[in-house]
Amino acid sequence: MPESREYPLLAVNRTSNGVVTVRLDDPERRNAMTATMTESWGRLMAELASDRDLRALVVTGAGSAFSSGGDLGWIGAEPGAPVDRLRARMLPFYRTWLSVRELSVPTIAAVNGPAVGAGACLALACDLRYAADTAKFAVPFTRLGIHPGMAATWLLPEVVGMANARELLYTGRAVSGAEAVALGVYNRVFPATDLHSEVARIAGEIAETAPIAVKLTKEALVGAGHESFEAALRWEALAQPITMATEDLQEGLAAQREKRSPRFTGR
C-alpha cells in the first residue's frame, strides 16, 4: 500500500492480515470532506477495489471528530447559482464518497467522534458501525435549511428503519451511546479508549475467515438483502456450491479436524 502522502488528507495503514485502515486526516477542520480529501478518497477506493489481498476496510477520523461532513465553505457561497450547476457538483461528490459501498470486502466505520451530515452518511455507507460511547451522530440537514444529501434518505432507512429515519431526518437531532445502538445506528459502542483496539479485533476476526465465502455473503446482503425468500434460496443454492469447490473449504474442514486455526488463501 502506498504511503499516505500519496493521498492528501488521508492516512492509510495496512496490517499483515489484509486489514486496511483509512483515517480522515484533517483534524483542524474536523475532517470536513473538502475537494482535496474527496479526490484522495476516490483514488484510494479505486485502488482498493482491485486489491486482491484486501480482507476488510476500517474508516475512522483523526482528532476529536469522525467527520463534520461536507465543506460548508462553498455550500452557501453561491445563492444565485443555477440548480443544474450545483447538481453537477453534488453528484460526483456523493458518488465518490459512496464508492466505499462498491468494495467486495466488509467495511467498518470506527466512529471516534461526531459524525455529522455527509460524515454520518459515510458511516452509514459502511457495512458495520462501532462508535465511542460519546460520539454524536446527526443528520441535521433540515436544521441548516437544506434537503438531505449523499443518499441519506436511502441509507438511514436501510440501517435504522423508516420510522426512526423519519424522526432523525425531520428533527436533525443528534444521538449517541446506548440510544444510537437501540436505534440501530451503531452495532455497538465502546469506551473511547477502547474503540480502536476493539474495532481492530473485529476486523481481524473478519480477516481470518474465508475470503470467497465472505465476499459472496456480502453480495447476498447488499442493500436490504434478497427481494424474496425464494430469491435467497436460489442465490444460496448457487453461492454455496461455489464455495464447496474451493481449496478454502478443504482447509476449513482440515483445520476443524486438527483443532487448529484455518489458513485461508482465497482459492
C-alpha positions in Angstrom: 0.0 0.0 0.0 1.4 3.4 -0.9 2.3 5.8 1.8 -0.5 8.1 2.8 1.3 11.1 1.4 0.0 9.9 -2.0 -3.4 10.6 -0.6 -3.5 14.1 0.8 -5.6 14.4 4.0 -5.9 10.6 4.3 -3.7 8.4 6.5 -3.6 4.8 5.2 -2.3 1.8 7.1 -2.3 -1.9 6.2 -1.7 -4.7 8.7 -0.3 -8.1 7.7 -3.7 -9.8 7.8 -5.1 -7.7 5.0 -7.0 -5.1 7.1 -6.6 -1.5 5.7 -7.4 1.4 8.0 -8.1 4.8 6.4 -8.1 7.8 8.7 -9.6 11.0 7.5 -6.8 13.3 8.4 -7.7 16.9 8.7 -8.4 17.4 12.4 -8.3 21.2 12.3 -11.3 21.2 10.0 -12.9 18.3 11.9 -12.2 16.1 8.8 -14.6 18.0 6.6 -14.9 16.4 3.1 -13.0 19.1 1.2 -12.3 18.8 -2.5 -8.7 17.6 -1.8 -9.9 14.9 0.6 -12.6 13.9 -1.8 -10.1 13.5 -4.7 -7.8 11.4 -2.5 -10.7 9.2 -1.3 -11.8 8.5 -4.9 -8.3 7.4 -5.9 -7.9 5.2 -2.9 -11.2 3.4 -3.3 -10.4 2.7 -6.9 -7.1 1.2 -5.9 -8.6 -0.9 -3.1 -11.3 -2.2 -5.4 -8.7 -4.1 -7.3 -6.6 -5.2 -4.3 -6.8 -9.0 -4.1 -5.1 -9.0 -0.7 -7.7 -6.8 1.0 -9.8 -8.5 3.6 -11.5 -5.7 5.4 -11.5 -1.9 5.5 -11.8 0.3 8.6 -12.6 4.0 8.3 -12.1 6.5 11.1 -11.2 10.1 11.8 -8.2 11.9 13.2 -8.5 14.1 16.2 -11.8 14.6 18.0 -14.2 14.1 15.1 -15.1 11.3 12.7 -16.2 13.8 10.1 -18.1 17.1 10.2 -19.4 16.3 6.7 -19.3 18.4 3.5 -17.3 21.6 3.2 -19.8 24.3 4.3 -17.5 26.9 2.9 -19.0 26.5 -0.6 -22.5 25.1 0.1 -24.0 28.6 0.7 -21.4 30.5 -1.2 -23.4 30.8 -4.5 -27.0 31.6 -3.6 -27.9 32.5 -7.1 -26.2 29.6 -8.8 -28.3 27.6 -11.3 -29.6 24.3 -9.9 -28.1 22.3 -12.7 -24.6 23.6 -12.0 -25.0 22.8 -8.3 -26.4 19.3 -9.1 -23.4 18.6 -11.4 -21.2 19.3 -8.5 -23.1 17.3 -5.9 -23.5 14.1 -7.8 -19.7 13.4 -8.3 -19.2 14.2 -4.6 -21.9 11.8 -3.5 -20.6 9.0 -5.8 -17.0 9.4 -4.9 -17.6 9.0 -1.2 -20.2 6.3 -1.5 -17.9 4.2 -3.7 -16.9 2.5 -0.4 -20.2 0.5 -0.9 -18.7 -1.0 -4.1 -15.9 -2.7 -2.3 -16.4 -6.5 -2.2 -15.0 -6.9 1.4 -16.6 -5.9 4.7 -16.2 -2.3 5.6 -16.3 -0.9 9.1 -16.8 2.7 10.4 -14.9 3.3 13.7 -16.8 6.5 14.7 -14.4 8.1 17.1 -16.2 11.4 17.4 -19.1 13.4 15.8 -20.3 12.0 12.5 -22.4 14.8 11.0 -24.3 15.2 7.7 -22.3 13.7 4.9 -19.9 12.3 7.5 -22.8 10.4 9.1 -23.7 9.1 5.6 -20.2 7.8 5.2 -20.6 5.8 8.4 -23.9 4.6 7.2 -22.4 3.5 3.9 -20.1 1.1 5.7 -21.3 -2.5 6.5 -20.7 -2.2 10.2 -20.5 0.8 12.6 -18.8 0.9 16.0 -18.5 4.1 18.0 -17.0 5.7 21.0 -19.7 5.9 23.7 -19.6 9.7 23.5 -19.6 10.0 19.7 -22.5 12.0 18.3 -24.4 11.0 15.2 -26.5 13.6 13.4 -28.1 14.3 10.0 -29.0 17.9 10.7 -29.7 18.9 7.1 -33.1 20.4 7.7 -31.7 22.5 10.6 -29.5 24.1 8.1 -32.3 24.7 5.7 -31.1 22.1 3.2 -32.5 18.8 1.9 -30.6 15.7 3.0 -27.9 14.6 0.6 -25.4 11.8 -0.1 -28.1 9.2 -0.1 -29.2 10.0 3.4 -32.8 9.3 2.5 -31.8 5.8 1.4 -29.0 4.9 3.8 -30.7 5.9 7.0 -33.9 3.9 6.4 -31.8 1.0 5.3 -29.9 1.0 8.6 -32.5 2.1 11.2 -35.8 1.6 9.6 -38.2 4.1 8.1 -39.8 5.3 11.4 -36.5 6.1 13.1 -35.1 7.6 9.9 -38.1 9.9 9.7 -37.5 11.1 13.2 -33.8 11.7 12.8 -34.2 13.4 9.4 -37.1 15.6 10.3 -35.7 16.8 13.6 -32.0 16.7 12.8 -31.3 15.8 16.4 -28.1 14.1 17.5 -27.9 10.7 19.1 -25.1 8.8 20.8 -24.3 5.9 23.1 -27.0 3.4 24.1 -29.7 5.3 22.2 -27.8 5.1 19.0 -27.3 1.4 19.4 -31.0 0.9 20.2 -32.0 2.8 17.1 -29.7 0.6 15.0 -27.3 3.4 14.0 -24.3 1.6 15.6 -23.7 -2.1 16.1 -22.1 -1.4 19.4 -20.4 1.4 21.4 -17.2 1.1 23.4 -15.4 3.5 25.7 -13.4 5.9 23.7 -10.1 4.5 24.9 -11.1 1.0 23.7 -12.7 1.8 20.4 -9.8 1.3 18.0 -8.5 -1.8 19.7 -12.0 -3.4 19.7 -12.5 -2.5 16.0 -9.1 -3.9 15.2 -10.1 -7.1 16.9 -13.4 -7.4 15.0 -11.7 -6.6 11.7 -9.1 -9.2 12.5 -11.8 -11.8 13.1 -13.3 -11.0 9.7 -9.9 -11.1 8.0 -9.4 -14.6 9.4 -12.5 -16.0 7.6 -12.6 -17.5 4.1 -12.4 -14.5 1.6 -14.6 -16.0 -1.1 -17.3 -17.0 1.3 -17.3 -13.6 2.9 -17.4 -11.7 -0.4 -20.4 -13.8 -1.6 -22.1 -13.3 1.7 -21.6 -9.6 1.4 -23.1 -9.7 -2.1 -26.1 -11.6 -0.7 -26.7 -8.9 1.9 -26.3 -5.8 -0.4 -28.9 -3.2 0.4 -31.9 -4.7 2.2 -30.9 -8.2 1.1 -32.8 -10.5 -1.2 -36.0 -9.4 -2.8 -37.8 -12.5 -1.6 -37.4 -15.8 0.3 -37.2 -17.7 -2.9 -34.5 -15.4 -4.3 -32.5 -16.1 -1.2 -32.8 -19.9 -1.7 -31.8 -19.6 -5.3 -28.8 -17.4 -4.5 -27.6 -19.7 -1.8 -28.1 -22.8 -3.9 -25.5 -21.2 -6.3 -23.2 -19.4 -3.9 -22.8 -22.3 -1.5 -21.7 -24.8 -4.2 -19.2 -22.2 -5.5 -17.5 -22.2 -2.1 -17.8 -26.0 -1.8 -15.4 -26.2 -4.8 -12.7 -24.1 -3.2 -9.5 -25.0 -1.5 -10.6 -22.9 1.4 -13.4 -25.3 2.2 -10.9 -28.2 2.4 -8.6 -26.1 4.6 -11.5 -25.2 6.9 -12.6 -28.8 7.3 -9.0 -29.9 7.9 -8.5 -27.2 10.5 -11.6 -28.3 12.3 -10.5 -31.9 12.3 -7.0 -30.9 13.5 -8.3 -28.5 16.1 -6.3 -25.5 14.7 -7.0 -22.2 13.2 -7.6 -22.3 9.4 -5.2 -20.6 7.0 -7.4 -19.4 4.2 -5.9 -18.2 0.9 -8.9 -17.1 -1.2 -8.7 -20.1 -3.6 
